Coordinates of C-alpha atoms (C1' of nucleotides) in Angstrom, one line a residue:
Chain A
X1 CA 0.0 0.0 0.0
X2 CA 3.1 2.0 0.2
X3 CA 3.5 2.7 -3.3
X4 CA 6.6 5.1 -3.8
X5 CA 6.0 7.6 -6.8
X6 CA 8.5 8.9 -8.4
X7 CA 11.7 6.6 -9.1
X8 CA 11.4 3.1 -11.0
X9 CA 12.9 0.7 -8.6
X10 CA 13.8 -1.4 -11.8
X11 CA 16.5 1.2 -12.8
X12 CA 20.1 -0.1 -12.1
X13 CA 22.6 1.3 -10.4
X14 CA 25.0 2.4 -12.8
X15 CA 27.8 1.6 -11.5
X16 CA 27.2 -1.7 -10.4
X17 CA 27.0 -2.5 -13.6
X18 CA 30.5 -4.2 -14.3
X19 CA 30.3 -6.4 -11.2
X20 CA 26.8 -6.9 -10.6
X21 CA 26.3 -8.3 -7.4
X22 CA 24.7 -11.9 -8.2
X23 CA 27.2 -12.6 -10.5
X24 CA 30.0 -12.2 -8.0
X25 CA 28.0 -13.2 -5.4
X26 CA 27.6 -17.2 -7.7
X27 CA 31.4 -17.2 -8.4
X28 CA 32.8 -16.4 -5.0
X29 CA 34.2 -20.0 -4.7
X30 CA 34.6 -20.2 -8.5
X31 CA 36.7 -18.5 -11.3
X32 CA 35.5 -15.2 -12.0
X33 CA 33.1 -14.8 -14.5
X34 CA 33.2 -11.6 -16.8
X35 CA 35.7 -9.5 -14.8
X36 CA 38.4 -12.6 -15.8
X37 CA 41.2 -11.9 -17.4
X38 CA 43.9 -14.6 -19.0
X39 CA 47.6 -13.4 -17.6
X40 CA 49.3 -12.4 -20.0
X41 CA 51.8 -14.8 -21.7
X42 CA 49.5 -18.0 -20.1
X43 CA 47.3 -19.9 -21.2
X44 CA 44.0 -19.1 -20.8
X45 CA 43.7 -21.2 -18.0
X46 CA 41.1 -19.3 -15.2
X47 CA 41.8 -18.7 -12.1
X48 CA 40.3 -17.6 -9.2
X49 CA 39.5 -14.2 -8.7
X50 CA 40.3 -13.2 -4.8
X51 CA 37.8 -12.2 -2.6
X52 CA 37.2 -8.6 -2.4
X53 CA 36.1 -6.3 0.1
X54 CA 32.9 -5.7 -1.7
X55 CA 32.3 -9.8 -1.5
X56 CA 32.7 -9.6 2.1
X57 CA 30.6 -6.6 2.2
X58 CA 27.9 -8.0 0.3
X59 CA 27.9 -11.1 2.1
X60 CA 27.7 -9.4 5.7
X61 CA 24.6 -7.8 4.5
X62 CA 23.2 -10.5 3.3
X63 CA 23.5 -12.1 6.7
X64 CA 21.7 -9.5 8.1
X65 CA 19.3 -9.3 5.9
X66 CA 18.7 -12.9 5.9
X67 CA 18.5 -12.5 9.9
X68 CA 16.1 -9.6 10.3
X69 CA 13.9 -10.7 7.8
X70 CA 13.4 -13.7 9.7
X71 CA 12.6 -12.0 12.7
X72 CA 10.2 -9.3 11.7
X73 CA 9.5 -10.4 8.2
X74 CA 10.1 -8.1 5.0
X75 CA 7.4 -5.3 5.6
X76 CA 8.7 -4.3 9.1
X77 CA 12.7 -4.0 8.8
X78 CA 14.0 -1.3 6.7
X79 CA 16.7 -1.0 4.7
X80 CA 18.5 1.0 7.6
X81 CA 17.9 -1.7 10.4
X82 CA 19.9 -4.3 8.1
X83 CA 22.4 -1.7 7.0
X84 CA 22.9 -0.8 10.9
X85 CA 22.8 -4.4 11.6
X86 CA 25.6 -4.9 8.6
X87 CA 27.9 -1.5 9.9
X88 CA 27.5 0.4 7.3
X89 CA 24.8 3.4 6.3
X90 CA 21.8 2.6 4.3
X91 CA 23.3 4.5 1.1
X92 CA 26.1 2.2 1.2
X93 CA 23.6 -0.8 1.5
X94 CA 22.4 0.3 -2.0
X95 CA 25.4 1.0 -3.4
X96 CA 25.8 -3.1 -3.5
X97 CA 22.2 -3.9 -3.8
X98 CA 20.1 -2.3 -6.5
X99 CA 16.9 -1.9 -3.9
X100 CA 14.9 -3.5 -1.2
X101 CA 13.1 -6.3 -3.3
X102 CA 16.1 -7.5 -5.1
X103 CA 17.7 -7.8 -1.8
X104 CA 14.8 -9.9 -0.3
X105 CA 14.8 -12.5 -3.8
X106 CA 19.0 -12.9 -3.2
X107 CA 18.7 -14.0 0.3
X108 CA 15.8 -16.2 -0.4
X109 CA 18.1 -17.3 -3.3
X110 CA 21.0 -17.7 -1.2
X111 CA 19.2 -19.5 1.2
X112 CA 18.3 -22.0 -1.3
X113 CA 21.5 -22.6 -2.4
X114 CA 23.4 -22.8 1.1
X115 CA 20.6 -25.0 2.9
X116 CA 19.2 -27.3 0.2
X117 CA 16.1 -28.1 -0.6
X118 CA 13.7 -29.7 1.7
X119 CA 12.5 -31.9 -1.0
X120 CA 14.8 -33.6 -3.3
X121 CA 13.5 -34.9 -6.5
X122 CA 15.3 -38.1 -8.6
X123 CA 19.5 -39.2 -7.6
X124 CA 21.3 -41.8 -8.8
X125 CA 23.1 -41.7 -5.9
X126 CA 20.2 -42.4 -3.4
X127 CA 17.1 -44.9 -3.1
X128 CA 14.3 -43.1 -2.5
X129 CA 14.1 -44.3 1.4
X130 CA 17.6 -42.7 1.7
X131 CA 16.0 -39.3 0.0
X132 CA 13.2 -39.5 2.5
X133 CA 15.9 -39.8 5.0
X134 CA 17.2 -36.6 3.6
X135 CA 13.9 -35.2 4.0
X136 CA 13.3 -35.7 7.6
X137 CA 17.1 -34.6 8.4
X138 CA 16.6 -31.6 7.1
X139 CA 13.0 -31.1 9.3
X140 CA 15.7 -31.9 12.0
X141 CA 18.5 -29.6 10.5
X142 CA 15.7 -26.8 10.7
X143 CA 15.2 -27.1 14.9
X144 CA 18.7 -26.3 15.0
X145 CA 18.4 -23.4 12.8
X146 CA 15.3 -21.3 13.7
X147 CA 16.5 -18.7 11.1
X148 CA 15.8 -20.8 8.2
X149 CA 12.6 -22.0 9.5
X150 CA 11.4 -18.2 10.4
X151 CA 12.4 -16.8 7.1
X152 CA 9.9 -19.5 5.3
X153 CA 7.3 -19.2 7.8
X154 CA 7.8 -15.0 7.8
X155 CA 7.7 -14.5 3.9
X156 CA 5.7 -17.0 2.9
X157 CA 2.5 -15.7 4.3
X158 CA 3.0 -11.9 3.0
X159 CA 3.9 -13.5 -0.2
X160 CA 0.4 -15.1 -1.0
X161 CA -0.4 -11.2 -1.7
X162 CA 0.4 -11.0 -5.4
X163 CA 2.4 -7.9 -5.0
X164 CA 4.6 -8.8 -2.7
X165 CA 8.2 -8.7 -4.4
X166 CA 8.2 -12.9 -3.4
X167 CA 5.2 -14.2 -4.8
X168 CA 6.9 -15.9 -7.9
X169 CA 9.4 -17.5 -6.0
X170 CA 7.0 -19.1 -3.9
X171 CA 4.9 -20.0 -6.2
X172 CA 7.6 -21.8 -7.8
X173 CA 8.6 -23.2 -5.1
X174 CA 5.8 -24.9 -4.5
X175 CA 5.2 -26.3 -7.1
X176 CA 8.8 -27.7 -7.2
X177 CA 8.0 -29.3 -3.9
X178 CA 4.9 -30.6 -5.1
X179 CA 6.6 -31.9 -8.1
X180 CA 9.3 -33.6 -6.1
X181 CA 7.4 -35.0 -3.0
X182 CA 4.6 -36.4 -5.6
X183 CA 7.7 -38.5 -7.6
X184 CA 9.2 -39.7 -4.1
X185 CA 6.1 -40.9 -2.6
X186 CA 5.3 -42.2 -5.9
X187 CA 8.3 -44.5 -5.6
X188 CA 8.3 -45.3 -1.6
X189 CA 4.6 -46.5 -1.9
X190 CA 5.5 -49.2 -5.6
X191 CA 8.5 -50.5 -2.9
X192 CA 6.8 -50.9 -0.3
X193 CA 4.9 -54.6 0.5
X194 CA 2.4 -54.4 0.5
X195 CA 2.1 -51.7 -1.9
X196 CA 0.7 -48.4 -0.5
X197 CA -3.1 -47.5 -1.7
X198 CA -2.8 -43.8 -1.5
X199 CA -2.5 -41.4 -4.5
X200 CA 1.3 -39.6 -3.8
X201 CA 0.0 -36.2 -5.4
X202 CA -2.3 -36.1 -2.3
X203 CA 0.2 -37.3 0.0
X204 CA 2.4 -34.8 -1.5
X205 CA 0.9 -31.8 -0.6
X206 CA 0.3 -33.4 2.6
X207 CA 3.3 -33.8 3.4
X208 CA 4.2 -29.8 2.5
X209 CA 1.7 -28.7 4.4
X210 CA 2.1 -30.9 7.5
X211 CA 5.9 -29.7 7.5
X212 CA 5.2 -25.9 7.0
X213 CA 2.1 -26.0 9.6
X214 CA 4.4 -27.8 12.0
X215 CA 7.1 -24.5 11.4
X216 CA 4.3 -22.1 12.2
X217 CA 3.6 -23.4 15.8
X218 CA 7.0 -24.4 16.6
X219 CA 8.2 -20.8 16.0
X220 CA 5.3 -19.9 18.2
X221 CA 6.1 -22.4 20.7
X222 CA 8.8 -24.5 20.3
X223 CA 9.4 -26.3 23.7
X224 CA 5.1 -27.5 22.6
X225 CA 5.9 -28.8 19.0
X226 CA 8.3 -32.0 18.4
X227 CA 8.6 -31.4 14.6
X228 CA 10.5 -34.6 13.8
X229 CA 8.8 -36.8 16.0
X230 CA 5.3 -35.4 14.1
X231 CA 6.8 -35.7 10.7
X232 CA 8.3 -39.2 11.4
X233 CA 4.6 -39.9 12.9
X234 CA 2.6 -38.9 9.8
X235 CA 5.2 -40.9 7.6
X236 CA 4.4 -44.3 9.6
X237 CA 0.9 -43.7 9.5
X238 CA 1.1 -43.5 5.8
X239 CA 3.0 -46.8 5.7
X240 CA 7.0 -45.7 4.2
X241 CA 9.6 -45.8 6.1
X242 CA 13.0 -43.5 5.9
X243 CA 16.0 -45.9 5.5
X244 CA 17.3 -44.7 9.2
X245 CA 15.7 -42.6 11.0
X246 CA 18.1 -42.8 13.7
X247 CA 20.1 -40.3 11.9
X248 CA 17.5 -37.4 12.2
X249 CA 18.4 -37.1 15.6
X250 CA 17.3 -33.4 16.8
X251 CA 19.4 -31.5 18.5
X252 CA 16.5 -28.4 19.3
X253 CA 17.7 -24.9 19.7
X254 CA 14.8 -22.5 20.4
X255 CA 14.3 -19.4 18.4
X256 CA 15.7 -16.4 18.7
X257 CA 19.6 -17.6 18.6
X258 CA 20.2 -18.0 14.7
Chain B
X1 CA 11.9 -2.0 13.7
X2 CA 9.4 1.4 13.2
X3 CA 10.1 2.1 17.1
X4 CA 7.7 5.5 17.5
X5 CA 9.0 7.5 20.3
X6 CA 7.2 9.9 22.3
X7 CA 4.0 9.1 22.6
X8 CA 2.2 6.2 24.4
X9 CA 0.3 3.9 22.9
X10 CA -1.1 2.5 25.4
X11 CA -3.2 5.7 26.9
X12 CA -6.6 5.6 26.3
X13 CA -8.9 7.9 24.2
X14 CA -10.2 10.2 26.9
X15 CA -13.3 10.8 24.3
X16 CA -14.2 7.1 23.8
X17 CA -13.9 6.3 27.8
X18 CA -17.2 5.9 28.1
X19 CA -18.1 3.3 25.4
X20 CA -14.9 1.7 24.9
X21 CA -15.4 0.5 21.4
X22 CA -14.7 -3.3 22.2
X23 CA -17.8 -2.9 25.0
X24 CA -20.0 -1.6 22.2
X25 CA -19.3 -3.7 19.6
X26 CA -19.4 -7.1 21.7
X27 CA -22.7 -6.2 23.0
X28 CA -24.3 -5.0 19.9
X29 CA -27.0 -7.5 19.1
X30 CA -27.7 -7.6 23.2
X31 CA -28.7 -5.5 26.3
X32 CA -26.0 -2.5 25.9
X33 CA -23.4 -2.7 28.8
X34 CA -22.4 0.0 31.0
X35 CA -24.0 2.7 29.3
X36 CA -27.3 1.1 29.6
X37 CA -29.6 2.4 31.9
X38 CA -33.3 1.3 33.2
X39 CA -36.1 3.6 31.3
X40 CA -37.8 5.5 34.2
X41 CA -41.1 3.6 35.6
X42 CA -39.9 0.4 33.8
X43 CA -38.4 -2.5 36.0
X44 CA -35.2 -2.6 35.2
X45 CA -35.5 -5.0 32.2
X46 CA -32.4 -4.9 29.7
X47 CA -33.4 -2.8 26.6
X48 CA -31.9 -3.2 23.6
X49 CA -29.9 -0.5 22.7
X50 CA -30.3 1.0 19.4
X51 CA -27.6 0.8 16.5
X52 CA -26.1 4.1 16.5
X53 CA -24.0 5.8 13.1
X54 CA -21.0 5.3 15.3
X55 CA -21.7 1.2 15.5
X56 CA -22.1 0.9 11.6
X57 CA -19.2 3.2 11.1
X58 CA -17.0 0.6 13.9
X59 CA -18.4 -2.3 11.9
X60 CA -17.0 -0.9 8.5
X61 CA -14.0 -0.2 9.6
X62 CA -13.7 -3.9 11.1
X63 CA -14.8 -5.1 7.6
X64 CA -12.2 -2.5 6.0
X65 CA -9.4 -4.0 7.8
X66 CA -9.6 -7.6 8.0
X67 CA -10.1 -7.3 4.1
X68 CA -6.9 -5.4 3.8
X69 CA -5.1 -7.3 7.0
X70 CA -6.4 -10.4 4.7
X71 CA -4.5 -9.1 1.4
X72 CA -1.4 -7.7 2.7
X73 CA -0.7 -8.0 6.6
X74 CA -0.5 -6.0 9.5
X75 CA 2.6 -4.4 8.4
X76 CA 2.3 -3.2 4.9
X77 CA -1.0 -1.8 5.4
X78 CA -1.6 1.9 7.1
X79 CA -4.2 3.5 8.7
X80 CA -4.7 5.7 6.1
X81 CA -5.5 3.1 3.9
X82 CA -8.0 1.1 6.0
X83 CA -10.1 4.5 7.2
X84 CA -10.2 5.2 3.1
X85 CA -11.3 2.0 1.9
X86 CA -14.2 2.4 5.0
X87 CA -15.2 6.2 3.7
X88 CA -13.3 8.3 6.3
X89 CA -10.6 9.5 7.4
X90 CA -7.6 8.6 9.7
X91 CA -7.9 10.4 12.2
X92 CA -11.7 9.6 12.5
X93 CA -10.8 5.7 12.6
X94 CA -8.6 6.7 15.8
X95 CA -11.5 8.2 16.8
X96 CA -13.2 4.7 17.3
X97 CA -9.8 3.1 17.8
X98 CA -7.4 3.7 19.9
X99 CA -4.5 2.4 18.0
X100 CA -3.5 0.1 14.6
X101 CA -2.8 -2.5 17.3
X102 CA -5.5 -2.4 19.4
X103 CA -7.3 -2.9 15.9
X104 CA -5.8 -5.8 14.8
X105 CA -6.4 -7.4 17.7
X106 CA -10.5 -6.4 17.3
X107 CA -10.1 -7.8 14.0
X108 CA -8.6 -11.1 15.1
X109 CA -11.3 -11.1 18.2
X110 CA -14.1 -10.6 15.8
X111 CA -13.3 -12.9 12.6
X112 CA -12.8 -15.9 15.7
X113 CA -16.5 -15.2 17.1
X114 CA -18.3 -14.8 13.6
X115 CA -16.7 -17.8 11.9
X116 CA -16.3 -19.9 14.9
X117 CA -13.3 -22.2 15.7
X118 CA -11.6 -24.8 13.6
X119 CA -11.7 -27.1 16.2
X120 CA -14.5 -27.5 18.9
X121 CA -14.2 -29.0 22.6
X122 CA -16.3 -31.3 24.1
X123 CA -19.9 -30.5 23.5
X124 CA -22.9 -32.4 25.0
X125 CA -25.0 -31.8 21.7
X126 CA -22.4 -33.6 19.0
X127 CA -21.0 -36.5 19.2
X128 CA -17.3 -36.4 18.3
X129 CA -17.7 -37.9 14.4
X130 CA -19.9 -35.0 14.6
X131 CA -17.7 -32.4 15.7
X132 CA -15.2 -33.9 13.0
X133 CA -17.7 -32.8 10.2
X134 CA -17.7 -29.6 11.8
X135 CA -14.4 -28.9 11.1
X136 CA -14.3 -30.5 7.9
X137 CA -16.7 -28.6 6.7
X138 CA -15.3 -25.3 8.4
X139 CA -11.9 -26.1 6.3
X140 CA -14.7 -26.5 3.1
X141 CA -16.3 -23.2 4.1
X142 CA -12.4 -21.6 4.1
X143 CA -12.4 -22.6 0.5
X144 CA -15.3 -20.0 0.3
X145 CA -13.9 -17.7 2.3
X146 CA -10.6 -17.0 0.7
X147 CA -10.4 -13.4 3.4
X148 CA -10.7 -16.0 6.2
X149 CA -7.8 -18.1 5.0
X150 CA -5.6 -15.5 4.3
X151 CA -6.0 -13.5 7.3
X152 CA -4.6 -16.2 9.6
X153 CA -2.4 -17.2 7.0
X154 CA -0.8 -13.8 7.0
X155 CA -1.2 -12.3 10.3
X156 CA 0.2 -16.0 12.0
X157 CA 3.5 -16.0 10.1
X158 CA 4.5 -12.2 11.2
X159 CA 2.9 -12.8 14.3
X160 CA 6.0 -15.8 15.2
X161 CA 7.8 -12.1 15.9
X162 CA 8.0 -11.6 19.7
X163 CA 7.0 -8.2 19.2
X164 CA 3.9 -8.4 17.3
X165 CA 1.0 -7.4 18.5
X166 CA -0.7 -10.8 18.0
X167 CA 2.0 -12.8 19.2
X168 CA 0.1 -13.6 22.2
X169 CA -3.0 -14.1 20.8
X170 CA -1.8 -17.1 17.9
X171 CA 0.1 -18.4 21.1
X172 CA -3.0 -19.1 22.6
X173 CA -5.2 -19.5 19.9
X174 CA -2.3 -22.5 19.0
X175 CA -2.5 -24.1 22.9
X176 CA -6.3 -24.1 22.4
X177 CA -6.4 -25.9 19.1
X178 CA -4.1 -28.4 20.3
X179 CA -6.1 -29.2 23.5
X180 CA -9.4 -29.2 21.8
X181 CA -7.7 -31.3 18.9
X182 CA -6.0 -33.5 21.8
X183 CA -9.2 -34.4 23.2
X184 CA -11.6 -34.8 20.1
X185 CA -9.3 -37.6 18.2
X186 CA -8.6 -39.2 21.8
X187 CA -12.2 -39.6 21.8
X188 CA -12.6 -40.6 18.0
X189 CA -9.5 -43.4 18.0
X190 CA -10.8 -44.7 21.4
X191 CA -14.7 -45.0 19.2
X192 CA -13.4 -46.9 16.6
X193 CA -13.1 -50.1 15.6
X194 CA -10.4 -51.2 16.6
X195 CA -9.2 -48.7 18.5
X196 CA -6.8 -46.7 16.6
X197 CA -3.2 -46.9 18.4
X198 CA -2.2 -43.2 17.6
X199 CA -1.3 -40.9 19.9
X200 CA -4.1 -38.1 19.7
X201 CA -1.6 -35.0 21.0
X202 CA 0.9 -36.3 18.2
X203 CA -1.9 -36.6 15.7
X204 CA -3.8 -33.5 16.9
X205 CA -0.3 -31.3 16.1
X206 CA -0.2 -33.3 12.5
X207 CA -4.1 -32.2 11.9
X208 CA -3.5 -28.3 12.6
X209 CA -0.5 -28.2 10.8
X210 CA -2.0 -29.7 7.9
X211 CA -4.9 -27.5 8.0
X212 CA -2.6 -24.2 8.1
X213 CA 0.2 -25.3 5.4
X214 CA -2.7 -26.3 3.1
X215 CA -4.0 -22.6 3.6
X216 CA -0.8 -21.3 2.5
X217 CA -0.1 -23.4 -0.7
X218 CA -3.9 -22.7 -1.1
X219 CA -3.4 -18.9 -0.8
X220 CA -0.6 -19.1 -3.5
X221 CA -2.2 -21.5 -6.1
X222 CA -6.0 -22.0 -5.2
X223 CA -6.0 -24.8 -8.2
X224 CA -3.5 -26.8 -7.4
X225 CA -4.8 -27.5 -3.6
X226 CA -8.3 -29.3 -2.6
X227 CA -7.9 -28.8 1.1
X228 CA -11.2 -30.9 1.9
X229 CA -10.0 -33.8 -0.3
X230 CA -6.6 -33.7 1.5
X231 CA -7.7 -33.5 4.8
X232 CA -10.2 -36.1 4.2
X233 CA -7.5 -38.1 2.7
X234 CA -5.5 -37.8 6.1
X235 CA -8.0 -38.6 8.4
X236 CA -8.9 -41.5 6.4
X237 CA -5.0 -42.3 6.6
X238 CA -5.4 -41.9 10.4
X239 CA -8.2 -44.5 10.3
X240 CA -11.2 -41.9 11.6
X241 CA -14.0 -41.1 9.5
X242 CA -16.2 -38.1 9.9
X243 CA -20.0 -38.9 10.3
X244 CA -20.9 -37.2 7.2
X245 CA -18.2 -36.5 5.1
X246 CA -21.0 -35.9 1.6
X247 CA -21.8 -32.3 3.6
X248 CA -18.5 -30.9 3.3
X249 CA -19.0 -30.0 -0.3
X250 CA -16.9 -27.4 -1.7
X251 CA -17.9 -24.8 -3.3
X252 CA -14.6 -22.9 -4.6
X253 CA -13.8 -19.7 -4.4
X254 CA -10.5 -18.3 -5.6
X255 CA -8.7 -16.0 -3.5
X256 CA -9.1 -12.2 -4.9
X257 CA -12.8 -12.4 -4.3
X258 CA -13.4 -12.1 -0.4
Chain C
dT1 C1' -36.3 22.1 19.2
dG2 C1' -32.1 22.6 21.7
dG3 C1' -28.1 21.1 23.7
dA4 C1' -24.7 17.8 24.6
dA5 C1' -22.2 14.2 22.9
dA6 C1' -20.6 11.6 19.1
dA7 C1' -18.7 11.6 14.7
dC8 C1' -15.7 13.4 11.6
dT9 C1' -12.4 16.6 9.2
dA10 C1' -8.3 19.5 8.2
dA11 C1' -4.1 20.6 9.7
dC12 C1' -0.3 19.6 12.2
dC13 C1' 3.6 16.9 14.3
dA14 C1' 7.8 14.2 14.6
dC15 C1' 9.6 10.6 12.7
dG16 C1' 10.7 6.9 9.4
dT17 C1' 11.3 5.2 4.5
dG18 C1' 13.5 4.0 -0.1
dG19 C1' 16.1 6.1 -3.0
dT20 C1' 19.5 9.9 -5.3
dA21 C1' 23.6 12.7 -5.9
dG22 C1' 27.9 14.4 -5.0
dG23 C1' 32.0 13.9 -2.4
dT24 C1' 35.6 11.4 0.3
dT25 C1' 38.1 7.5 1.5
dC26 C1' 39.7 3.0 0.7
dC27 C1' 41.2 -0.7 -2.1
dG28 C1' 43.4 -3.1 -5.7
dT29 C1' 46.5 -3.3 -9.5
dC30 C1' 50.3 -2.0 -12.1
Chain D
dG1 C1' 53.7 5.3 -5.4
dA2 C1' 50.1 6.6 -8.7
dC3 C1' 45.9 6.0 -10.5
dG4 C1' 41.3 4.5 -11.3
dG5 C1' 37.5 2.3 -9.6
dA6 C1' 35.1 0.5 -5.7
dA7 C1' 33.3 1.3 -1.4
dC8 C1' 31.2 4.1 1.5
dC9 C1' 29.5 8.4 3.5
dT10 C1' 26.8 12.8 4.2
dA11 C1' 23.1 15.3 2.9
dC12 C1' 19.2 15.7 0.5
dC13 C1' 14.6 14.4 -1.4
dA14 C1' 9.6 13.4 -1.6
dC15 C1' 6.6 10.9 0.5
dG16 C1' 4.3 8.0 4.0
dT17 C1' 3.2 6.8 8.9
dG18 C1' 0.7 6.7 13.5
dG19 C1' -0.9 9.9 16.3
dT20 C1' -2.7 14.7 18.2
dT21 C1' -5.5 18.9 18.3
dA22 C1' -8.9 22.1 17.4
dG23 C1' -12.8 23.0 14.9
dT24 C1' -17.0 21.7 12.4
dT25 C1' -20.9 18.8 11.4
dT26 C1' -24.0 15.3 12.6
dT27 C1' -26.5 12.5 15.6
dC28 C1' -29.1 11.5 19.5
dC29 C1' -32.2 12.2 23.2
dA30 C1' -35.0 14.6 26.5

DNA sequence: TGGAAAACTAACCACGTGGTAGGTTCCGTC
DNA sequence: GACGGAACCTACCACGTGGTTAGTTTTCCA
């Protein structure tokens, strides 16, 4: 409801424009991308671009981003509480971010990348009881890391409003998920004997939802909500089994020390 | 993070002492509260009072705000936006309300005694496959009532923030689903036949979370999500059976259309 | 009908917000 | 060490926010 008049958010900060942030940001650990430049007299063999004060700025503000819009959600922290939070002024904030929505989609995307995806859809690597047992590790992973499990729980709600700057990305998500738990349960319920008689795109979004619910009142109260022992509960009831759930021992830290 | 300083917002509006606006509005289909008083050579029989402007404008501004609460969340939506969706201004919605927070929380108060709970405790007219259909088709009736759905959906998430103003009210709201939850599938998997050897406190957290992650994926893609056929599908899993499921038809709604 | 109270507005307040522009300092490379 | 670009700051901008105050209009009731 806060519509801004005046400046296009969509403009790009000039210049920014040589080393824009997610590129860096993907290539940290990686040769550089477009900024690489053979030696000269050697081959053109690429080498890793050292880590700038920029990256470390860039990452420290993600981290604070990533923590404060966990806690209060992206509506209710300002660019100047996570650029406080990062030590450095909010004009220096969007010096290495184009704006405030951009921001929000990189720590999502960030947090994607650095934490894995709940589901996980076909490996070679794994049976599909060991992916299961990936599953509820990560449910486990997620008591020991409220922030993860707050950011979800915080942005997922405002972003059922079609403006809000997340709204694709959950979507997608979603349907990822969807996607992904449908195939899994597809296959856990062929192996097991008997044979499961439930439909896996039902089960799927099941699953989803039991998971994400279970995040909403353990944030609320988490000394109330066993999240593993629910999710590991549901799973029997439906008759598959993880290949060890031994290994998805919890280890709970309550919210509020991400 | 938007700490105000100065003023209090906890002191009352001297103006509205005398018919607090909660008093009013609780008691407005029923004998007025304080400020009713006996007629003069009448036993002191209750009279209804009658609907003044000031009730109507109270009750549009409820309407105003759980629809925009609904869309967008506490946060992203002002004052200024609510009082001008309900046909005044600002400062005359502070003239019924004493704050944005002490709105909310009328909001929250009101949408919970007009729409009724999710989940009902023990009650001598329903027998508990009874009660079940109840809340099967109160999750049906969601699908109709997309505002509904999203206002818990939205306000829940932010409200995990200590600092919210709801924070206490989902706490509570939480503890009271999960007792009346507790006790009504204690009752249902002690009914049946055989006795269904679940734990109901474990089974009553998997039911609620359900419910609320369903809302959620619901809110983002209404076609991709029956919620009745799912939670159907999970009690069936959990081997109780509401006493009519054939009532809980749904008649869909998509979101947008509250 | 008159008067008091309720309802409502316009104007004001202090503060917060995302973003811009110009300048200074720091960093990285040669 | 010099130089250019990156990093960062200060100051500014227009606008929005919850709340207050004084005045006006409307409602209600005797």
């Amino acid at each position: 409801m806060t519509a801004r008049k005046g400046r296009s958010v969509t403009e790009p900060r000039a210049h920014v424009e040589t080393a824009p942030p997610e590129a860096v940001r993907q290539g940290s650990a990686d040769p550089g991308p477009a900024g690489e430049r053979p030696r000269p007299g050697r081959a053109a063999r690429p080498e890793p671009r050292r880590e700038t004060k920029g990256d470390r700025t860039r990452a420290r503000i993600l981290d604070s981003a990533t923590e404060l819009f966990s806690r209060s959600g992206f509506h209710a922290v300002s660019l100047r509480d996570i650029a406080a939070h990062a030590g450095l002024t909010h004009a220096g904030l969007l010096h290495h971010f184009p704006g405030k929505e951009s921001l929000l989609i990189q720590v999502l995307a960030r947090r994607d990348e650095v934490d894995g995806r709940l589901m996980a859809g076909p490996d070679a690597r794994a049976t599909p009881e060991e992916l299961l047992d990936r599953a509820v590790a990560q449910v486990a992973r997620n008591m020991r890391s409220p922030g993860l499990v707050a950011l979800y729980v915080k942005i997922s709600g405002e972003a059922a409003d079609p403006e809000h700057p997340a709204h694709d990305y959950f979507v997608h998500r979603y349907r990822r998920l969807r996607r992904d738990a449908t195939w899994l349960l597809g296959e856990l319920f062929r192996r097991a004997d008997p044979p499961v008689p439930h439909d896996p795109a039902v089960a799927a979004r099941e699953l989803i939802a039991l998971v994400d619910g279970l995040q909403t009142q353990w944030l609320l109260e988490p000394e109330e909500v066993d999240m593993r022992e629910v999710v590991l509960a549901f799973l029997a009831q439906l008759g598959v089994h993880p290949a060890n759930p031994g290994f998805a021992t919890p280890d709970r830290t309550p919210p509020g020390a991400p």
